[in-house]
Amino acid sequence: MILRAYVGVILTVLIWGGNVVAVKVLLRFFSQGETIGLRLGVGAAVLLVLALLNGGWPRWNARDWLMVAGAGVLGTVLFQSFFVAGIQRSPAGISGLANAVVPIAVVLLGGLVGQKPSRPQVAGVLVSLSGMLWLFWQTLEPGSALSPLGLGFLGLAALSWAAYTLANRPLVARLGLLPFVAFATLIGALPLTLSALPGLTRVQAPWWAWGLAALSGLLANVFAYLAWANGARVLGAARTSIWQNLAPLLAFALAVGLLGERFTLGEIGAAALTLLGVLVANWPQATAAQS
């Protein structure tokens, strides 16, 4: 069970890192809305089938459905819209940071709702915020591939997913992981997928681009989420979250190797400082390592 959890977490990190590059490639053939709608449509359909096969249609009350719908807006509509908009306006190598800084955003939002952060978390937040401010400063450098708007969208994506994370914890405990994820994703994906359908019927894209979109939705929105949640359950949140730092490193390497992206020393230094803060904030503590 432990080995399977580790394998799932490592595969998830590989998927998240590669997914940023995949979305960047898809945006060459599909619009922002079409990319979101196609990927989410595939993921939501598979999750729905899995949920129905596992336990049938959930018997939730109106309040539960309303809360699941709200989570779907946060984790699907807002996150996906901001994330893809950020990738469209930013290099893929930098876009991967959006996933990495989610734990920082969770600490910040958690403090607003009374969750007291630990000293390492406070230190990590300060270091990461310094790195992000440095990264924004790099947008003013001549020839920089970064844009304030793109980084802003990536920041909003991180905040949206952090809010979703905080909101879904009690819902997952009460409603179950698979039903909650499936129906929250479905509710959020429906308007995005339906609005993208007219454009998708007119897209002239190669067959492999359609396949890449389907694979991206299946791996990043179905397998990765469930495998990550299983890792947190078996290994503990602390030991699982530490692996999240590898995703942006992989995205950076793939962006340089496959897309030919190049970065200045200042951009690399700012990104490294941001990741260092995430590492500090999520480093397993002696009391939490066995959680």
PDB file of C-alpha atoms in Angstrom:
ATOM      1  CA  MET A   1       0.000   0.000   0.000  1.00  0.00           C
ATOM      2  CA  ILE A   2       2.810   2.436   0.877  1.00  0.00           C
ATOM      3  CA  LEU A   3       4.738   1.585  -2.314  1.00  0.00           C
ATOM      4  CA  ARG A   4       1.615   2.093  -4.411  1.00  0.00           C
ATOM      5  CA  ALA A   5       1.016   5.462  -2.733  1.00  0.00           C
ATOM      6  CA  TYR A   6       4.576   6.612  -3.462  1.00  0.00           C
ATOM      7  CA  VAL A   7       4.305   5.477  -7.093  1.00  0.00           C
ATOM      8  CA  GLY A   8       1.032   7.347  -7.462  1.00  0.00           C
ATOM      9  CA  VAL A   9       2.476  10.545  -5.971  1.00  0.00           C
ATOM     10  CA  ILE A  10       5.584  10.427  -8.169  1.00  0.00           C
ATOM     11  CA  LEU A  11       3.486   9.802 -11.293  1.00  0.00           C
ATOM     12  CA  THR A  12       1.248  12.707 -10.296  1.00  0.00           C
ATOM     13  CA  VAL A  13       4.245  15.027 -10.056  1.00  0.00           C
ATOM     14  CA  LEU A  14       5.385  13.916 -13.517  1.00  0.00           C
ATOM     15  CA  ILE A  15       1.882  14.471 -14.900  1.00  0.00           C
ATOM     16  CA  TRP A  16       1.526  17.952 -13.386  1.00  0.00           C
ATOM     17  CA  GLY A  17       4.922  19.010 -14.661  1.00  0.00           C
ATOM     18  CA  GLY A  18       4.242  17.716 -18.165  1.00  0.00           C
ATOM     19  CA  ASN A  19       0.701  19.063 -18.221  1.00  0.00           C
ATOM     20  CA  VAL A  20       1.880  22.683 -18.217  1.00  0.00           C
ATOM     21  CA  VAL A  21       3.878  22.046 -21.395  1.00  0.00           C
ATOM     22  CA  ALA A  22       0.986  20.070 -22.903  1.00  0.00           C
ATOM     23  CA  VAL A  23      -1.444  22.962 -22.358  1.00  0.00           C
ATOM     24  CA  LYS A  24       1.078  25.384 -23.872  1.00  0.00           C
ATOM     25  CA  VAL A  25       1.210  23.192 -26.989  1.00  0.00           C
ATOM     26  CA  LEU A  26      -2.597  22.832 -27.133  1.00  0.00           C
ATOM     27  CA  LEU A  27      -2.997  26.620 -27.140  1.00  0.00           C
ATOM     28  CA  ARG A  28      -1.317  26.633 -30.560  1.00  0.00           C
ATOM     29  CA  PHE A  29      -4.314  24.787 -32.021  1.00  0.00           C
ATOM     30  CA  PHE A  30      -7.235  25.613 -29.713  1.00  0.00           C
ATOM     31  CA  SER A  31      -8.440  28.831 -28.110  1.00  0.00           C
ATOM     32  CA  GLN A  32      -8.271  29.279 -24.363  1.00  0.00           C
ATOM     33  CA  GLY A  33     -11.949  28.309 -23.936  1.00  0.00           C
ATOM     34  CA  GLU A  34     -11.670  25.337 -26.278  1.00  0.00           C
ATOM     35  CA  THR A  35      -8.593  24.020 -24.458  1.00  0.00           C
ATOM     36  CA  ILE A  36     -10.347  24.250 -21.100  1.00  0.00           C
ATOM     37  CA  GLY A  37     -13.652  22.821 -22.314  1.00  0.00           C
ATOM     38  CA  LEU A  38     -12.124  19.866 -24.162  1.00  0.00           C
ATOM     39  CA  ARG A  39      -9.817  18.811 -21.338  1.00  0.00           C
ATOM     40  CA  LEU A  40     -12.442  19.224 -18.638  1.00  0.00           C
ATOM     41  CA  GLY A  41     -15.126  17.478 -20.683  1.00  0.00           C
ATOM     42  CA  VAL A  42     -12.989  14.349 -20.918  1.00  0.00           C
ATOM     43  CA  GLY A  43     -12.013  14.434 -17.240  1.00  0.00           C
ATOM     44  CA  ALA A  44     -15.537  15.113 -15.959  1.00  0.00           C
ATOM     45  CA  ALA A  45     -17.051  12.338 -18.076  1.00  0.00           C
ATOM     46  CA  VAL A  46     -14.583   9.738 -16.784  1.00  0.00           C
ATOM     47  CA  LEU A  47     -14.982  10.869 -13.168  1.00  0.00           C
ATOM     48  CA  LEU A  48     -18.775  10.690 -13.461  1.00  0.00           C
ATOM     49  CA  VAL A  49     -18.647   7.121 -14.777  1.00  0.00           C
ATOM     50  CA  LEU A  50     -16.251   6.080 -11.989  1.00  0.00           C
ATOM     51  CA  ALA A  51     -18.462   7.669  -9.319  1.00  0.00           C
ATOM     52  CA  LEU A  52     -21.662   6.066 -10.629  1.00  0.00           C
ATOM     53  CA  LEU A  53     -20.027   2.637 -10.898  1.00  0.00           C
ATOM     54  CA  ASN A  54     -18.609   2.973  -7.396  1.00  0.00           C
ATOM     55  CA  GLY A  55     -21.683   4.132  -5.483  1.00  0.00           C
ATOM     56  CA  GLY A  56     -24.433   5.312  -7.813  1.00  0.00           C
ATOM     57  CA  TRP A  57     -26.088   8.710  -7.767  1.00  0.00           C
ATOM     58  CA  PRO A  58     -25.397  10.438  -4.414  1.00  0.00           C
ATOM     59  CA  ARG A  59     -28.310  11.115  -2.077  1.00  0.00           C
ATOM     60  CA  TRP A  60     -27.272  14.545  -0.923  1.00  0.00           C
ATOM     61  CA  ASN A  61     -29.527  17.263   0.413  1.00  0.00           C
ATOM     62  CA  ALA A  62     -29.895  20.676  -1.249  1.00  0.00           C
ATOM     63  CA  ARG A  63     -27.281  22.265   1.023  1.00  0.00           C
ATOM     64  CA  ASP A  64     -24.700  19.608   0.108  1.00  0.00           C
ATOM     65  CA  TRP A  65     -25.345  20.082  -3.616  1.00  0.00           C
ATOM     66  CA  LEU A  66     -24.993  23.842  -3.224  1.00  0.00           C
ATOM     67  CA  MET A  67     -21.660  23.483  -1.427  1.00  0.00           C
ATOM     68  CA  VAL A  68     -20.384  20.988  -4.012  1.00  0.00           C
ATOM     69  CA  ALA A  69     -21.409  23.410  -6.759  1.00  0.00           C
ATOM     70  CA  GLY A  70     -19.545  26.228  -5.011  1.00  0.00           C
ATOM     71  CA  ALA A  71     -16.446  24.070  -4.774  1.00  0.00           C
ATOM     72  CA  GLY A  72     -16.825  23.261  -8.473  1.00  0.00           C
ATOM     73  CA  VAL A  73     -16.821  26.960  -9.309  1.00  0.00           C
ATOM     74  CA  LEU A  74     -13.639  27.494  -7.267  1.00  0.00           C
ATOM     75  CA  GLY A  75     -11.699  24.390  -8.291  1.00  0.00           C
ATOM     76  CA  THR A  76     -12.880  24.074 -11.889  1.00  0.00           C
ATOM     77  CA  VAL A  77     -14.318  27.271 -13.377  1.00  0.00           C
ATOM     78  CA  LEU A  78     -12.036  29.821 -11.708  1.00  0.00           C
ATOM     79  CA  PHE A  79      -8.888  27.717 -11.357  1.00  0.00           C
ATOM     80  CA  GLN A  80      -8.934  26.349 -14.899  1.00  0.00           C
ATOM     81  CA  SER A  81      -9.805  29.719 -16.442  1.00  0.00           C
ATOM     82  CA  PHE A  82      -7.065  31.581 -14.577  1.00  0.00           C
ATOM     83  CA  PHE A  83      -4.519  28.781 -15.025  1.00  0.00           C
ATOM     84  CA  VAL A  84      -4.897  28.453 -18.797  1.00  0.00           C
ATOM     85  CA  ALA A  85      -5.045  32.250 -19.204  1.00  0.00           C
ATOM     86  CA  GLY A  86      -1.772  32.462 -17.282  1.00  0.00           C
ATOM     87  CA  ILE A  87      -0.115  29.744 -19.356  1.00  0.00           C
ATOM     88  CA  GLN A  88      -1.249  31.463 -22.559  1.00  0.00           C
ATOM     89  CA  ARG A  89       0.527  34.676 -21.520  1.00  0.00           C
ATOM     90  CA  SER A  90       3.588  33.177 -19.795  1.00  0.00           C
ATOM     91  CA  PRO A  91       6.421  30.786 -20.604  1.00  0.00           C
ATOM     92  CA  ALA A  92       5.603  27.191 -19.661  1.00  0.00           C
ATOM     93  CA  GLY A  93       8.746  27.027 -17.530  1.00  0.00           C
ATOM     94  CA  ILE A  94       7.402  29.772 -15.260  1.00  0.00           C
ATOM     95  CA  SER A  95       3.750  28.699 -15.425  1.00  0.00           C
ATOM     96  CA  GLY A  96       4.590  25.542 -13.490  1.00  0.00           C
ATOM     97  CA  LEU A  97       5.125  27.705 -10.411  1.00  0.00           C
ATOM     98  CA  ALA A  98       1.347  28.138 -10.104  1.00  0.00           C
ATOM     99  CA  ASN A  99       1.023  24.564  -8.816  1.00  0.00           C
ATOM    100  CA  ALA A 100       3.991  24.949  -6.488  1.00  0.00           C
ATOM    101  CA  VAL A 101       2.787  28.060  -4.672  1.00  0.00           C
ATOM    102  CA  VAL A 102      -0.647  26.608  -3.849  1.00  0.00           C
ATOM    103  CA  PRO A 103       0.563  25.518  -0.361  1.00  0.00           C
ATOM    104  CA  ILE A 104       1.712  29.108   0.247  1.00  0.00           C
ATOM    105  CA  ALA A 105      -1.711  30.385  -0.751  1.00  0.00           C
ATOM    106  CA  VAL A 106      -3.325  27.790   1.533  1.00  0.00           C
ATOM    107  CA  VAL A 107      -1.297  29.109   4.484  1.00  0.00           C
ATOM    108  CA  LEU A 108      -2.265  32.708   3.675  1.00  0.00           C
ATOM    109  CA  LEU A 109      -5.972  31.949   3.261  1.00  0.00           C
ATOM    110  CA  GLY A 110      -5.939  29.590   6.247  1.00  0.00           C
ATOM    111  CA  GLY A 111      -4.696  32.435   8.431  1.00  0.00           C
ATOM    112  CA  LEU A 112      -7.766  34.457   7.432  1.00  0.00           C
ATOM    113  CA  VAL A 113     -10.072  31.716   8.736  1.00  0.00           C
ATOM    114  CA  GLY A 114      -8.231  31.202  12.022  1.00  0.00           C
ATOM    115  CA  GLN A 115      -5.724  28.467  11.114  1.00  0.00           C
ATOM    116  CA  LYS A 116      -2.518  29.484  12.877  1.00  0.00           C
ATOM    117  CA  PRO A 117       0.580  28.787  10.727  1.00  0.00           C
ATOM    118  CA  SER A 118       3.759  27.278  12.152  1.00  0.00           C
ATOM    119  CA  ARG A 119       7.052  29.145  12.214  1.00  0.00           C
ATOM    120  CA  PRO A 120       8.457  27.240   9.197  1.00  0.00           C
ATOM    121  CA  GLN A 121       5.273  28.066   7.288  1.00  0.00           C
ATOM    122  CA  VAL A 122       5.603  31.758   8.108  1.00  0.00           C
ATOM    123  CA  ALA A 123       9.267  31.713   7.036  1.00  0.00           C
ATOM    124  CA  GLY A 124       8.401  29.844   3.847  1.00  0.00           C
ATOM    125  CA  VAL A 125       5.622  32.280   2.978  1.00  0.00           C
ATOM    126  CA  LEU A 126       7.963  35.266   3.413  1.00  0.00           C
ATOM    127  CA  VAL A 127      10.653  33.666   1.242  1.00  0.00           C
ATOM    128  CA  SER A 128       8.178  32.686  -1.483  1.00  0.00           C
ATOM    129  CA  LEU A 129       6.554  36.117  -1.502  1.00  0.00           C
ATOM    130  CA  SER A 130      10.021  37.653  -1.917  1.00  0.00           C
ATOM    131  CA  GLY A 131      10.627  35.356  -4.884  1.00  0.00           C
ATOM    132  CA  MET A 132       7.272  36.231  -6.458  1.00  0.00           C
ATOM    133  CA  LEU A 133       7.891  39.971  -6.040  1.00  0.00           C
ATOM    134  CA  TRP A 134      11.304  39.510  -7.654  1.00  0.00           C
ATOM    135  CA  LEU A 135       9.608  37.608 -10.481  1.00  0.00           C
ATOM    136  CA  PHE A 136       7.152  40.457 -11.049  1.00  0.00           C
ATOM    137  CA  TRP A 137      10.097  42.875 -11.061  1.00  0.00           C
ATOM    138  CA  GLN A 138      11.658  40.824 -13.861  1.00  0.00           C
ATOM    139  CA  THR A 139       8.718  41.707 -16.135  1.00  0.00           C
ATOM    140  CA  LEU A 140      10.170  45.238 -16.313  1.00  0.00           C
ATOM    141  CA  GLU A 141      13.492  44.005 -17.687  1.00  0.00           C
ATOM    142  CA  PRO A 142      14.019  44.595 -21.442  1.00  0.00           C
ATOM    143  CA  GLY A 143      13.439  41.448 -23.472  1.00  0.00           C
ATOM    144  CA  SER A 144      11.752  39.545 -20.656  1.00  0.00           C
ATOM    145  CA  ALA A 145       9.252  36.898 -21.790  1.00  0.00           C
ATOM    146  CA  LEU A 146       7.229  37.461 -18.612  1.00  0.00           C
ATOM    147  CA  SER A 147       4.154  39.669 -18.413  1.00  0.00           C
ATOM    148  CA  PRO A 148       2.491  41.098 -15.300  1.00  0.00           C
ATOM    149  CA  LEU A 149      -0.906  39.996 -16.596  1.00  0.00           C
ATOM    150  CA  GLY A 150       0.242  36.410 -17.112  1.00  0.00           C
ATOM    151  CA  LEU A 151       1.794  36.211 -13.659  1.00  0.00           C
ATOM    152  CA  GLY A 152      -1.329  37.799 -12.203  1.00  0.00           C
ATOM    153  CA  PHE A 153      -3.523  35.114 -13.732  1.00  0.00           C
ATOM    154  CA  LEU A 154      -1.211  32.392 -12.396  1.00  0.00           C
ATOM    155  CA  GLY A 155      -1.407  33.949  -8.932  1.00  0.00           C
ATOM    156  CA  LEU A 156      -5.203  34.011  -9.097  1.00  0.00           C
ATOM    157  CA  ALA A 157      -5.157  30.361 -10.177  1.00  0.00           C
ATOM    158  CA  ALA A 158      -3.102  29.441  -7.110  1.00  0.00           C
ATOM    159  CA  LEU A 159      -5.467  31.368  -4.839  1.00  0.00           C
ATOM    160  CA  SER A 160      -8.512  29.705  -6.426  1.00  0.00           C
ATOM    161  CA  TRP A 161      -7.109  26.212  -5.922  1.00  0.00           C
ATOM    162  CA  ALA A 162      -6.047  27.060  -2.362  1.00  0.00           C
ATOM    163  CA  ALA A 163      -9.581  28.241  -1.556  1.00  0.00           C
ATOM    164  CA  TYR A 164     -10.946  25.057  -3.128  1.00  0.00           C
ATOM    165  CA  THR A 165      -8.558  22.984  -1.016  1.00  0.00           C
ATOM    166  CA  LEU A 166      -9.675  24.643   2.208  1.00  0.00           C
ATOM    167  CA  ALA A 167     -13.359  24.357   1.266  1.00  0.00           C
ATOM    168  CA  ASN A 168     -13.311  20.729   0.192  1.00  0.00           C
ATOM    169  CA  ARG A 169     -11.692  19.143   3.268  1.00  0.00           C
ATOM    170  CA  PRO A 170     -14.893  18.893   5.344  1.00  0.00           C
ATOM    171  CA  LEU A 171     -16.923  17.983   2.250  1.00  0.00           C
ATOM    172  CA  VAL A 172     -14.599  15.115   1.302  1.00  0.00           C
ATOM    173  CA  ALA A 173     -14.758  13.771   4.861  1.00  0.00           C
ATOM    174  CA  ARG A 174     -18.565  13.812   4.834  1.00  0.00           C
ATOM    175  CA  LEU A 175     -19.443  13.036   1.212  1.00  0.00           C
ATOM    176  CA  GLY A 176     -16.523  10.849   0.102  1.00  0.00           C
ATOM    177  CA  LEU A 177     -13.562  11.679  -2.129  1.00  0.00           C
ATOM    178  CA  LEU A 178     -14.688  10.205  -5.459  1.00  0.00           C
ATOM    179  CA  PRO A 179     -18.316  11.449  -5.387  1.00  0.00           C
ATOM    180  CA  PHE A 180     -17.250  14.916  -4.305  1.00  0.00           C
ATOM    181  CA  VAL A 181     -14.484  15.259  -6.912  1.00  0.00           C
ATOM    182  CA  ALA A 182     -16.650  13.811  -9.677  1.00  0.00           C
ATOM    183  CA  PHE A 183     -19.697  16.018  -9.188  1.00  0.00           C
ATOM    184  CA  ALA A 184     -17.784  19.189  -8.274  1.00  0.00           C
ATOM    185  CA  THR A 185     -15.769  18.769 -11.471  1.00  0.00           C
ATOM    186  CA  LEU A 186     -18.862  17.939 -13.520  1.00  0.00           C
ATOM    187  CA  ILE A 187     -20.812  20.971 -12.294  1.00  0.00           C
ATOM    188  CA  GLY A 188     -17.866  23.258 -12.981  1.00  0.00           C
ATOM    189  CA  ALA A 189     -17.028  21.663 -16.334  1.00  0.00           C
ATOM    190  CA  LEU A 190     -20.533  21.732 -17.848  1.00  0.00           C
ATOM    191  CA  PRO A 191     -20.737  25.472 -18.674  1.00  0.00           C
ATOM    192  CA  LEU A 192     -17.106  25.561 -19.839  1.00  0.00           C
ATOM    193  CA  THR A 193     -17.477  22.494 -22.062  1.00  0.00           C
ATOM    194  CA  LEU A 194     -20.858  23.465 -23.514  1.00  0.00           C
ATOM    195  CA  SER A 195     -19.648  26.976 -24.362  1.00  0.00           C
ATOM    196  CA  ALA A 196     -16.596  25.500 -26.132  1.00  0.00           C
ATOM    197  CA  LEU A 197     -18.518  22.994 -28.277  1.00  0.00           C
ATOM    198  CA  PRO A 198     -19.461  25.374 -31.155  1.00  0.00           C
ATOM    199  CA  GLY A 199     -15.828  26.387 -31.625  1.00  0.00           C
ATOM    200  CA  LEU A 200     -14.532  22.826 -31.336  1.00  0.00           C
ATOM    201  CA  THR A 201     -16.706  21.729 -34.285  1.00  0.00           C
ATOM    202  CA  ARG A 202     -14.815  24.190 -36.505  1.00  0.00           C
ATOM    203  CA  VAL A 203     -11.269  23.549 -35.242  1.00  0.00           C
ATOM    204  CA  GLN A 204      -8.784  22.258 -37.827  1.00  0.00           C
ATOM    205  CA  ALA A 205      -6.242  20.543 -35.584  1.00  0.00           C
ATOM    206  CA  PRO A 206      -4.113  17.441 -36.189  1.00  0.00           C
ATOM    207  CA  TRP A 207      -5.317  14.177 -34.692  1.00  0.00           C
ATOM    208  CA  TRP A 208      -2.489  14.099 -32.166  1.00  0.00           C
ATOM    209  CA  ALA A 209      -3.561  17.480 -30.731  1.00  0.00           C
ATOM    210  CA  TRP A 210      -7.037  16.062 -30.004  1.00  0.00           C
ATOM    211  CA  GLY A 211      -5.398  13.025 -28.433  1.00  0.00           C
ATOM    212  CA  LEU A 212      -3.087  15.197 -26.338  1.00  0.00           C
ATOM    213  CA  ALA A 213      -6.077  17.205 -25.063  1.00  0.00           C
ATOM    214  CA  ALA A 214      -7.928  14.026 -24.087  1.00  0.00           C
ATOM    215  CA  LEU A 215      -4.815  12.564 -22.432  1.00  0.00           C
ATOM    216  CA  SER A 216      -4.185  15.802 -20.549  1.00  0.00           C
ATOM    217  CA  GLY A 217      -7.730  15.841 -19.198  1.00  0.00           C
ATOM    218  CA  LEU A 218      -7.621  12.173 -18.261  1.00  0.00           C
ATOM    219  CA  LEU A 219      -4.258  12.214 -16.508  1.00  0.00           C
ATOM    220  CA  ALA A 220      -4.221  15.670 -14.886  1.00  0.00           C
ATOM    221  CA  ASN A 221      -7.896  15.883 -13.906  1.00  0.00           C
ATOM    222  CA  VAL A 222      -8.652  12.257 -13.042  1.00  0.00           C
ATOM    223  CA  PHE A 223      -5.649  10.070 -12.248  1.00  0.00           C
ATOM    224  CA  ALA A 224      -3.453  12.759 -10.691  1.00  0.00           C
ATOM    225  CA  TYR A 225      -6.101  14.126  -8.336  1.00  0.00           C
ATOM    226  CA  LEU A 226      -7.141  10.703  -7.056  1.00  0.00           C
ATOM    227  CA  ALA A 227      -3.549   9.446  -6.743  1.00  0.00           C
ATOM    228  CA  TRP A 228      -2.514  12.586  -4.863  1.00  0.00           C
ATOM    229  CA  ALA A 229      -5.433  12.269  -2.470  1.00  0.00           C
ATOM    230  CA  ASN A 230      -4.531   8.611  -1.859  1.00  0.00           C
ATOM    231  CA  GLY A 231      -0.932   9.616  -1.176  1.00  0.00           C
ATOM    232  CA  ALA A 232      -2.046  12.158   1.391  1.00  0.00           C
ATOM    233  CA  ARG A 233      -4.242   9.512   3.044  1.00  0.00           C
ATOM    234  CA  VAL A 234      -1.566   6.779   3.196  1.00  0.00           C
ATOM    235  CA  LEU A 235       1.664   8.772   3.570  1.00  0.00           C
ATOM    236  CA  GLY A 236       0.366  11.858   5.341  1.00  0.00           C
ATOM    237  CA  ALA A 237      -0.049  15.358   3.995  1.00  0.00           C
ATOM    238  CA  ALA A 238       3.467  16.487   4.975  1.00  0.00           C
ATOM    239  CA  ARG A 239       5.348  13.686   3.245  1.00  0.00           C
ATOM    240  CA  THR A 240       3.117  13.969   0.191  1.00  0.00           C
ATOM    241  CA  SER A 241       3.240  17.742  -0.291  1.00  0.00           C
ATOM    242  CA  ILE A 242       7.045  17.808  -0.294  1.00  0.00           C
ATOM    243  CA  TRP A 243       6.977  16.059  -3.705  1.00  0.00           C
ATOM    244  CA  GLN A 244       4.970  18.927  -5.206  1.00  0.00           C
ATOM    245  CA  ASN A 245       8.172  20.935  -5.585  1.00  0.00           C
ATOM    246  CA  LEU A 246       9.348  18.597  -8.348  1.00  0.00           C
ATOM    247  CA  ALA A 247       6.454  19.475 -10.693  1.00  0.00           C
ATOM    248  CA  PRO A 248       7.653  23.007 -11.600  1.00  0.00           C
ATOM    249  CA  LEU A 249      11.228  21.754 -11.969  1.00  0.00           C
ATOM    250  CA  LEU A 250      10.046  19.174 -14.488  1.00  0.00           C
ATOM    251  CA  ALA A 251       7.906  21.771 -16.270  1.00  0.00           C
ATOM    252  CA  PHE A 252      10.943  24.057 -16.487  1.00  0.00           C
ATOM    253  CA  ALA A 253      13.172  21.292 -17.884  1.00  0.00           C
ATOM    254  CA  LEU A 254      10.570  20.249 -20.477  1.00  0.00           C
ATOM    255  CA  ALA A 255       9.936  23.854 -21.492  1.00  0.00           C
ATOM    256  CA  VAL A 256      13.630  24.423 -22.115  1.00  0.00           C
ATOM    257  CA  GLY A 257      14.231  21.048 -23.784  1.00  0.00           C
ATOM    258  CA  LEU A 258      11.050  20.686 -25.869  1.00  0.00           C
ATOM    259  CA  LEU A 259       9.791  24.235 -26.425  1.00  0.00           C
ATOM    260  CA  GLY A 260      13.166  25.966 -26.576  1.00  0.00           C
ATOM    261  CA  GLU A 261      12.280  28.529 -23.894  1.00  0.00           C
ATOM    262  CA  ARG A 262      15.144  30.579 -22.478  1.00  0.00           C
ATOM    263  CA  PHE A 263      15.295  32.549 -19.244  1.00  0.00           C
ATOM    264  CA  THR A 264      17.505  35.217 -17.726  1.00  0.00           C
ATOM    265  CA  LEU A 265      19.504  34.612 -14.565  1.00  0.00           C
ATOM    266  CA  GLY A 266      17.162  36.975 -12.713  1.00  0.00           C
ATOM    267  CA  GLU A 267      14.073  34.986 -13.775  1.00  0.00           C
ATOM    268  CA  ILE A 268      15.720  31.707 -12.764  1.00  0.00           C
ATOM    269  CA  GLY A 269      16.812  33.176  -9.426  1.00  0.00           C
ATOM    270  CA  ALA A 270      13.335  34.525  -8.662  1.00  0.00           C
ATOM    271  CA  ALA A 271      11.716  31.184  -9.503  1.00  0.00           C
ATOM    272  CA  ALA A 272      14.277  29.324  -7.377  1.00  0.00           C
ATOM    273  CA  LEU A 273      13.629  31.619  -4.402  1.00  0.00           C
ATOM    274  CA  THR A 274       9.884  31.056  -4.749  1.00  0.00           C
ATOM    275  CA  LEU A 275      10.376  27.283  -4.739  1.00  0.00           C
ATOM    276  CA  LEU A 276      12.746  27.491  -1.782  1.00  0.00           C
ATOM    277  CA  GLY A 277       9.997  29.153   0.232  1.00  0.00           C
ATOM    278  CA  VAL A 278       7.538  26.427  -0.716  1.00  0.00           C
ATOM    279  CA  LEU A 279      10.087  23.800   0.338  1.00  0.00           C
ATOM    280  CA  VAL A 280      10.612  25.470   3.715  1.00  0.00           C
ATOM    281  CA  ALA A 281       6.875  25.845   4.357  1.00  0.00           C
ATOM    282  CA  ASN A 282       6.157  22.202   3.510  1.00  0.00           C
ATOM    283  CA  TRP A 283       9.171  20.474   5.020  1.00  0.00           C
ATOM    284  CA  PRO A 284       7.866  17.657   7.269  1.00  0.00           C
ATOM    285  CA  GLN A 285       8.184  18.461  10.952  1.00  0.00           C
ATOM    286  CA  ALA A 286       9.069  15.867  13.565  1.00  0.00           C
ATOM    287  CA  THR A 287       5.520  15.838  14.895  1.00  0.00           C
ATOM    288  CA  ALA A 288       3.873  15.809  11.469  1.00  0.00           C
ATOM    289  CA  ALA A 289       6.058  13.345   9.643  1.00  0.00           C
ATOM    290  CA  GLN A 290       4.035  10.416  10.850  1.00  0.00           C
ATOM    291  CA  SER A 291       0.669  11.989  10.085  1.00  0.00           C
TER     292      SER A 291
END
